[in-house]
Short mmCIF file of C-alpha atoms and ligand atoms in Angstrom, two decimals:
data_model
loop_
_atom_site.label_atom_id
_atom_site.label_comp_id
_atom_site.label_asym_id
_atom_site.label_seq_id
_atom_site.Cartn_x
_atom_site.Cartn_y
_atom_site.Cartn_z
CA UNK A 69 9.21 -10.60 -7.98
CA UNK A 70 5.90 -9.71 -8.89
CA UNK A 71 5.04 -6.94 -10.67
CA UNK A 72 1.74 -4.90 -10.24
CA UNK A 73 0.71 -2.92 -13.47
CA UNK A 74 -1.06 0.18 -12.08
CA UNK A 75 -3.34 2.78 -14.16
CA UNK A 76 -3.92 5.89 -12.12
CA UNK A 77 -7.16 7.71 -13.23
CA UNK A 78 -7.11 11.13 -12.79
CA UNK A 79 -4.14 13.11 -12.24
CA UNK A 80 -4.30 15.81 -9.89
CA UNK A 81 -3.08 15.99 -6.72
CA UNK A 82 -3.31 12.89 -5.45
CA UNK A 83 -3.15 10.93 -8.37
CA UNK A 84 0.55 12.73 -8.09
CA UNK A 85 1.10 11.78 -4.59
CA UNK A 86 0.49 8.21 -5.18
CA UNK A 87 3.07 8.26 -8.07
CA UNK A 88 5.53 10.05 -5.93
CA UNK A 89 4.79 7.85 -3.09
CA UNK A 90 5.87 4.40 -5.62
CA UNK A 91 8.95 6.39 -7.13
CA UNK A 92 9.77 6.84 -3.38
CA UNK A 93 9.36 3.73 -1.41
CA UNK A 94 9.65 1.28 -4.82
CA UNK A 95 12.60 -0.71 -3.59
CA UNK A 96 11.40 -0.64 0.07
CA UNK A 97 8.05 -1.82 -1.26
CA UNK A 98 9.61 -4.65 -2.97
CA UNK A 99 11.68 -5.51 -0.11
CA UNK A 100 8.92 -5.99 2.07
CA UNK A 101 6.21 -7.45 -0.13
CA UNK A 102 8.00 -8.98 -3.17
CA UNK A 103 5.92 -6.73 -5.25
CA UNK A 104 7.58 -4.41 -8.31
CA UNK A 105 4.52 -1.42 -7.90
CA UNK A 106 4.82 -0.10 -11.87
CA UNK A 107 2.57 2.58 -12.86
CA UNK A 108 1.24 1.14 -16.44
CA UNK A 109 -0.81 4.34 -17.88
CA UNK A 110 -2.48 7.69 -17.04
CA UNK A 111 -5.93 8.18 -18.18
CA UNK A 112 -5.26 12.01 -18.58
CA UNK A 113 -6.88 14.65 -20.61
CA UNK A 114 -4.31 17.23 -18.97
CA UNK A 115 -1.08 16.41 -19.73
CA UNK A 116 0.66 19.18 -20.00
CA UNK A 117 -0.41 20.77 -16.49
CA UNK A 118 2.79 21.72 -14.27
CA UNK A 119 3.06 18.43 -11.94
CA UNK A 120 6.39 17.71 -9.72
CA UNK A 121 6.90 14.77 -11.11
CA UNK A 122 7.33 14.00 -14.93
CA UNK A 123 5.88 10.50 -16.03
CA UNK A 124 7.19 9.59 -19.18
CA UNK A 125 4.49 10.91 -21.53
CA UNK A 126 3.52 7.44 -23.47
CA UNK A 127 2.54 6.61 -19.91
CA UNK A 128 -0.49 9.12 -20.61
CA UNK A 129 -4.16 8.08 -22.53
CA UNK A 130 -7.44 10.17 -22.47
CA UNK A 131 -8.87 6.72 -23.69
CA UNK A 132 -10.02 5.15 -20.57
CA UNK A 133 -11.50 1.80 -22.26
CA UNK A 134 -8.21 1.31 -23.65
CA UNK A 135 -6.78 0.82 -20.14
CA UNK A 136 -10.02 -1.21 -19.33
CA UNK A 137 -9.83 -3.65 -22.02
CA UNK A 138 -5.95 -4.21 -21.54
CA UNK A 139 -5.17 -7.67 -20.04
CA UNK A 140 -2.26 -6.75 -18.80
CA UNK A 141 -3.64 -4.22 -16.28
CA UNK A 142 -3.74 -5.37 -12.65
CA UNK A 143 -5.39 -1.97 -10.56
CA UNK A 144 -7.27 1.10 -11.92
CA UNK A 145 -6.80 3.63 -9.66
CA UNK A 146 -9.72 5.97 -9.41
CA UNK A 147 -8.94 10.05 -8.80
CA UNK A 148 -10.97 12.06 -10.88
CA UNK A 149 -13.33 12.65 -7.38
CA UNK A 150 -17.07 14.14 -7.59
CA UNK A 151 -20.25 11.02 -7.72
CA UNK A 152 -20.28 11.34 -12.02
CA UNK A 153 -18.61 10.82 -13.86
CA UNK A 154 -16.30 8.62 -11.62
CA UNK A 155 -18.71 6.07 -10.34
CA UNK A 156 -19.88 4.92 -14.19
CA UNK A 157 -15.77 4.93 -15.03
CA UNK A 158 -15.47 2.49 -11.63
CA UNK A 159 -18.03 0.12 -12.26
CA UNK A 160 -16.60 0.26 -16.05
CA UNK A 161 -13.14 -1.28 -14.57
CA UNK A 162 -14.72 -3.82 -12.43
CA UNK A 163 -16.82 -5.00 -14.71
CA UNK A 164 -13.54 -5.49 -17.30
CA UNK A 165 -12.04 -7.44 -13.95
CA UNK A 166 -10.02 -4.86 -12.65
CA UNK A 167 -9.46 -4.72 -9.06
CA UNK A 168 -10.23 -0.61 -7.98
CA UNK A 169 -8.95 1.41 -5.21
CA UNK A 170 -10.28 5.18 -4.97
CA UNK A 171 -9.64 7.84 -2.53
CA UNK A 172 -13.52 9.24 -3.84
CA UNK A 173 -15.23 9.61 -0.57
CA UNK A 174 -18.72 11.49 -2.42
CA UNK A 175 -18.94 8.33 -5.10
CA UNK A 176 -18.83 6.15 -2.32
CA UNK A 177 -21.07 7.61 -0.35
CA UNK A 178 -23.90 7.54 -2.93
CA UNK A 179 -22.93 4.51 -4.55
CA UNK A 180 -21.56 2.10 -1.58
CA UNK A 181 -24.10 -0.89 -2.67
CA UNK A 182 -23.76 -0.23 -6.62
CA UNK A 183 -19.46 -0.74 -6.18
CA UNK A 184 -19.65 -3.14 -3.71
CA UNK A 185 -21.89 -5.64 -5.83
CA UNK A 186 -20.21 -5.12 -9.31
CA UNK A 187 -16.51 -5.79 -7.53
CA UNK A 188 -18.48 -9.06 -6.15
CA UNK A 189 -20.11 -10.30 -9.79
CA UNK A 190 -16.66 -9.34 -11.15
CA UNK A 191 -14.97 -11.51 -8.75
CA UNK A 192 -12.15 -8.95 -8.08
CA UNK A 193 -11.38 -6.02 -5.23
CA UNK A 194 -12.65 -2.72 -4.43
CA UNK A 195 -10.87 -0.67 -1.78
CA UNK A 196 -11.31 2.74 -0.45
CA UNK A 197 -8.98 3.33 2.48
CA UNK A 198 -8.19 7.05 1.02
CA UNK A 199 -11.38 7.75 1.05
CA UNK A 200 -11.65 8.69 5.03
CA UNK A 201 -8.87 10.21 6.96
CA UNK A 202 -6.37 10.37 4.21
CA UNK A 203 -3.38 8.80 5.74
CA UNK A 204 -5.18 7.25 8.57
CA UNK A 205 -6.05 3.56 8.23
CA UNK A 206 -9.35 3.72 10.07
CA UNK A 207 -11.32 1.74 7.42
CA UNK A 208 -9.13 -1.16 7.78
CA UNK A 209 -9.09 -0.59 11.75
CA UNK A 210 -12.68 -1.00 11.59
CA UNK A 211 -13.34 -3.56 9.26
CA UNK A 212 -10.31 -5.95 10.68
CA UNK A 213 -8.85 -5.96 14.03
CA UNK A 214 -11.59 -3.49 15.34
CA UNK A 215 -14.62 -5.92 13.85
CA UNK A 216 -15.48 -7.83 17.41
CA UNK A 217 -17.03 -4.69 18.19
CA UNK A 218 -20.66 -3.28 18.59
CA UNK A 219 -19.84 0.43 17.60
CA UNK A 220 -21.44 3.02 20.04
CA UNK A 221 -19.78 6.07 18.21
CA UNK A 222 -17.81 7.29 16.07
CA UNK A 223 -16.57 11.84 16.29
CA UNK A 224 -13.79 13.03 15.17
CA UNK A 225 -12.00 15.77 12.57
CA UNK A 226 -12.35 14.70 9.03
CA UNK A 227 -11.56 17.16 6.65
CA UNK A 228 -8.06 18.64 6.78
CA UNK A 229 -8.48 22.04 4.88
CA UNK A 230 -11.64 23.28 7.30
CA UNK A 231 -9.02 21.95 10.52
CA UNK A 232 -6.08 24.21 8.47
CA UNK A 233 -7.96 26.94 8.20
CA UNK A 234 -9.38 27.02 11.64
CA UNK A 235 -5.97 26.13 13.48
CA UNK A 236 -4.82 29.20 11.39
CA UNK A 237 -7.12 31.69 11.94
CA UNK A 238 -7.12 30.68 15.49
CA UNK A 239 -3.59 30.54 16.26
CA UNK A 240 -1.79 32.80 13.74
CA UNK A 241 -5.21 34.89 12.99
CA UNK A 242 -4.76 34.88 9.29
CA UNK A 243 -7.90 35.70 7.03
CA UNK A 244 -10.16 33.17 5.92
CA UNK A 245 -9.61 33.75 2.11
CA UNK A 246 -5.67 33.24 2.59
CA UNK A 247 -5.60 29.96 4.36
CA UNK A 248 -7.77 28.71 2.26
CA UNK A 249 -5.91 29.70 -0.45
CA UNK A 250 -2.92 27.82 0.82
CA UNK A 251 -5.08 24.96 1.38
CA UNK A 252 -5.56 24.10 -2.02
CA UNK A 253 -1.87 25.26 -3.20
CA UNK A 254 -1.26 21.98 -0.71
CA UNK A 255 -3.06 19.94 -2.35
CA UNK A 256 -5.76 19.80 1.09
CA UNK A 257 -8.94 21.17 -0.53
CA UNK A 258 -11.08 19.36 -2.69
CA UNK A 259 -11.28 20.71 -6.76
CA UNK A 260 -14.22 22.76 -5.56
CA UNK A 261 -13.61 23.42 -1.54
CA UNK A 262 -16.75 24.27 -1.28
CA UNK A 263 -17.38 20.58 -0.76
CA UNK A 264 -14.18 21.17 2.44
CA UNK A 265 -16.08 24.46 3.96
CA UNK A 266 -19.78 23.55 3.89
CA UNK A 267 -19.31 20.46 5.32
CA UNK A 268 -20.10 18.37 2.53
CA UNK A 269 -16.47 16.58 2.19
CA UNK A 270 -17.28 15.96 6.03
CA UNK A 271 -20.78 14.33 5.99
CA UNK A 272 -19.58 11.96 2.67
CA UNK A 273 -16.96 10.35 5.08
CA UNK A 274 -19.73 10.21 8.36
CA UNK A 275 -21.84 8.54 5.84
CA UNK A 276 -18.95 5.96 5.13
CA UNK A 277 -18.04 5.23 8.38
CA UNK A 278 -21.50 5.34 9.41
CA UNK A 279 -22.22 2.30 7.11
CA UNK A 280 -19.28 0.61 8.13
CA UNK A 281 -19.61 1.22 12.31
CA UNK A 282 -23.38 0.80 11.94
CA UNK A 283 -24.22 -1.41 9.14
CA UNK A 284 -26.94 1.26 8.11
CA UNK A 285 -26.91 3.63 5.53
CA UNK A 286 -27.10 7.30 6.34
CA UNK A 287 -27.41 9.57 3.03
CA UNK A 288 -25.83 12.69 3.30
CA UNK A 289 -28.77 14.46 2.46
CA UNK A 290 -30.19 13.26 5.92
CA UNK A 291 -26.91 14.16 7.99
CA UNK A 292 -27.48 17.74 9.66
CA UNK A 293 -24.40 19.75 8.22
CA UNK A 294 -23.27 23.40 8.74
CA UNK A 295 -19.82 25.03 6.98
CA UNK A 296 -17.69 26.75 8.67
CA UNK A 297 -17.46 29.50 5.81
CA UNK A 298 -19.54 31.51 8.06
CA UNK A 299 -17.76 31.11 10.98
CA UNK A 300 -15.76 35.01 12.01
CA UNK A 301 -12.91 36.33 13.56
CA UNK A 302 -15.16 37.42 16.35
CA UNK A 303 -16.81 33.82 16.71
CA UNK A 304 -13.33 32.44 17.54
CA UNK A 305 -12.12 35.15 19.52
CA UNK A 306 -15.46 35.08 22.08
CA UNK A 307 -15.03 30.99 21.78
CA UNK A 308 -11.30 31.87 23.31
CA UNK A 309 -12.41 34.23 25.73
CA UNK A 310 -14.27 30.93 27.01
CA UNK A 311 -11.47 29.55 27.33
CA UNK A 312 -12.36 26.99 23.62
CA UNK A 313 -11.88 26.33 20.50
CA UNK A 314 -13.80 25.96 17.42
CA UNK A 315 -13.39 22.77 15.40
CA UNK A 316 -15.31 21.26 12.53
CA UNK A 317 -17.18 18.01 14.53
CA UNK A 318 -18.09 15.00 12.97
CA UNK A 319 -20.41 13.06 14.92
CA UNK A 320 -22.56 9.31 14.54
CA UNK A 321 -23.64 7.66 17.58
CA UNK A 322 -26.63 5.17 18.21
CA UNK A 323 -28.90 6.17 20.95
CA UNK A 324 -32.59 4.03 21.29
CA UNK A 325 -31.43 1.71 18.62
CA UNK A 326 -31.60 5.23 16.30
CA UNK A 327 -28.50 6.64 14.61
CA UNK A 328 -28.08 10.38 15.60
CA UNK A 329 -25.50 12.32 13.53
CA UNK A 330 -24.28 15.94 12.38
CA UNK A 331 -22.06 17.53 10.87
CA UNK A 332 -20.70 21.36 12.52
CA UNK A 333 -18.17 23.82 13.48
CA UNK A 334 -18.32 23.20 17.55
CA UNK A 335 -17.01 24.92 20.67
CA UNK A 336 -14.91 22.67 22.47
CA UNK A 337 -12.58 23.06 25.66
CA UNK A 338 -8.92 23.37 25.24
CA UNK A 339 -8.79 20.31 27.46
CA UNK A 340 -10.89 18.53 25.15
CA UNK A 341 -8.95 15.44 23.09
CA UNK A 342 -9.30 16.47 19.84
CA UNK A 343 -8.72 20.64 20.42
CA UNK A 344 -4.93 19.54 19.76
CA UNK A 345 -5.74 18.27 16.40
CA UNK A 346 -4.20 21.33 14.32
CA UNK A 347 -4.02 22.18 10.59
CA UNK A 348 -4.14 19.27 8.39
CA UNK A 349 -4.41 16.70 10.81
CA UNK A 350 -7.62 14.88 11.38
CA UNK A 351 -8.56 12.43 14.46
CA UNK A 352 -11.27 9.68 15.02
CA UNK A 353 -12.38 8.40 18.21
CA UNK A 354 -14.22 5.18 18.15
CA UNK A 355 -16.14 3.68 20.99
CA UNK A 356 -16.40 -0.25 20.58
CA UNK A 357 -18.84 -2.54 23.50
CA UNK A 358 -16.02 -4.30 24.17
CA UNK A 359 -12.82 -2.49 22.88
CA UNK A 360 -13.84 0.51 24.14
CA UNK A 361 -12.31 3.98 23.65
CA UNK A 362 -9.60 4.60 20.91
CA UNK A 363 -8.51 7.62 18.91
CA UNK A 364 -7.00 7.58 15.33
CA UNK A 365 -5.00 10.47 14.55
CA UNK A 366 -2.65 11.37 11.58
CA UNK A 367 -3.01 13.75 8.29
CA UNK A 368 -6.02 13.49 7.00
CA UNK A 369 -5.37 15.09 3.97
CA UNK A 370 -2.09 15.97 1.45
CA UNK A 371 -0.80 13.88 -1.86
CA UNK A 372 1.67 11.79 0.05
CA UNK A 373 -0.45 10.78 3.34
CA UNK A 374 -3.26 9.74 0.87
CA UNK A 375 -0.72 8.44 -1.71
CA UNK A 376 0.51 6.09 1.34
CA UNK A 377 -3.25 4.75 1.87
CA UNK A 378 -3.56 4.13 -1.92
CA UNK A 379 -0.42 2.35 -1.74
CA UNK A 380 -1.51 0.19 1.01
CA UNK A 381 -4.63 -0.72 -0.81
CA UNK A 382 -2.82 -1.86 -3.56
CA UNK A 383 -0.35 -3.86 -1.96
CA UNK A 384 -3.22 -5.52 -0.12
CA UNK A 385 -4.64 -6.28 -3.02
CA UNK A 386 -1.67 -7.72 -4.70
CA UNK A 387 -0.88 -9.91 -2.01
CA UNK A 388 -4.30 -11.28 -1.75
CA UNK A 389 -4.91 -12.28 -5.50
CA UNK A 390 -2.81 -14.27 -7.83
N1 HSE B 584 -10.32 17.86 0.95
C1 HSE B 584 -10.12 16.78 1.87
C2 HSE B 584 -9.69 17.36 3.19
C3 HSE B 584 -9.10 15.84 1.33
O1 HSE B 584 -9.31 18.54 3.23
O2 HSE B 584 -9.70 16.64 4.18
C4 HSE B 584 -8.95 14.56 2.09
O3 HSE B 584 -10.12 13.81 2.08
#
């Protein structure tokens, strides 16, 4: 049996979901892989915050370099979210030889290249299948068995609190302010949800996928976003009365050899694929030249879902290093 000595960094929400997911599915894990998953340390400031779960408390340090400079770490886990400070702490770990999986879609985002190159000098891995889709393994889809293709496009629903609260002011027709409170008591929204309900969350992942359909790098600056924050009662009553329904649209396609993106709150018919996709769930469709349609669908966002992509990411790396 090997085991994997795991520092989580940052320990909110998801940072608890990933331990919950390894208390969980330990023994399965290590039936299946071989591998003993054993979270090491916490870099924590906040260790007294309610959580429901209750790591012993000499797993917690607020000294990150500590954890860096210990050879007996095998992962950092990156959750503290937001481009800075997290990006400087990630490059940090790689450059100290730790492998790094983060669920931090706006580091990488701004800071694909700068990751990417100091997890290649360093020799180890960098993976960031949490980062899109939360649950849904549509990073590894498209850069394994989905890599024969040319990519034409690439829409979906990629942010599970905007998809909440629509599907709940639509179907239920709660307020705004109280489903997006309940959002973030499930652990859906970002720390700030403004990032969720502008459409910024949103455009980070395009961006990613982008890069990784495309092979070119869209900032988000340059990917047309609107929120839904402004979108009313009235808006989704009229968009019924059409017989549609409003959903928060990703979109990346490449038309005249030019990428051609945005980011908005759509009308779509109730016929429509992805006007199904409710609450937390998110869905991609992918068009490949020779694969060609396929849609991804699962929870896009929660502790566990994205605990079970972290997991996954560390298993993969554990089984592909010594
Ligand atoms: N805040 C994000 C969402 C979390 O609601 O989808 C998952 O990326």
């Amino acid at each position: 049996m090997k085991t994997v000595h795991i520092a989580i960094m940052g320990f909110g929400n998801i940072g608890v979901g990933t331990y919950q997911g390894i208390e969980i599915n330990h023994d399965a894990i290590a039936a299946k892989t071989g591998l003993d998953l054993k979270v090491a340390k916490i870099i924590e400031i906040d260790i007294d915050r309610p959580r429901p779960v209750s790591p012993d408390r000499s797993l917690f340090t607020p000294d990150r370099m500590e954890v860096f400079q210990d050879p007996s770490i095998d992962v950092v886990v990156e959750l503290i979210g937001g481009v800075e400070p997290a990006t400087t702490f990630m490059i940090e770990a790689l450059k100290h030889g730790k492998h790094v999986v983060t669920a931090n879609k706006a580091a990488i985002a701004a800071n694909y290249e700068q990751l990417t190159d100091a997890a290649n000098e360093a020799g180890v891995l960098f993976r960031f299948e949490a980062s899109v889709g939360g649950g849904i393994p549509v990073i590894n889809a498209i850069t394994t068995v989905l890599r024969s293709n040319r990519f034409e496009e690439v829409t979906g629903i990629m942010n599970g609190t905007t998809n909440f609260i629509l599907t709940q002011m639509t179907q239920a027709g709660r307020p705004y302010a109280d489903v997006l409170k309940e959002a973030q008591e499930k652990g859906f929204a970002e720390a700030d949800p403004t990032a969720d309900v502008e459409g910024i969350d949103i455009a980070n992942k395009l961006s990613i996928l982008i890069s990784l359909c495309f092979g070119e790098r869209v900032k988000i600056e340059d990917i047309p976003t609107t929120g839904m924050s402004g979108v009313t009662p009235e808006d989704i009553a009229q968009a019924k009365a059409e017989g549609k329904v409003i959903k928060m649209l990703a979109s990346a396609s490449r038309e005249n050899g030019k990428i051609v993106c945005s980011v908005a709150p759509v009308r779509i018919g109730t016929d429509h694929p992805l006007a199904s996709v409710s609450n937390e769930f998110n869905a991609i469709y992918l068009k490949g030249n020779i694969l060609g349609e396929t849609m991804l669908y699962g929870k896009g966002a929660g502790p566990l879902p994205t605990g079970s992509a972290i997991i996954g990411d560390i298993i993969d790396i554990a089984t592909h290093t010594k």
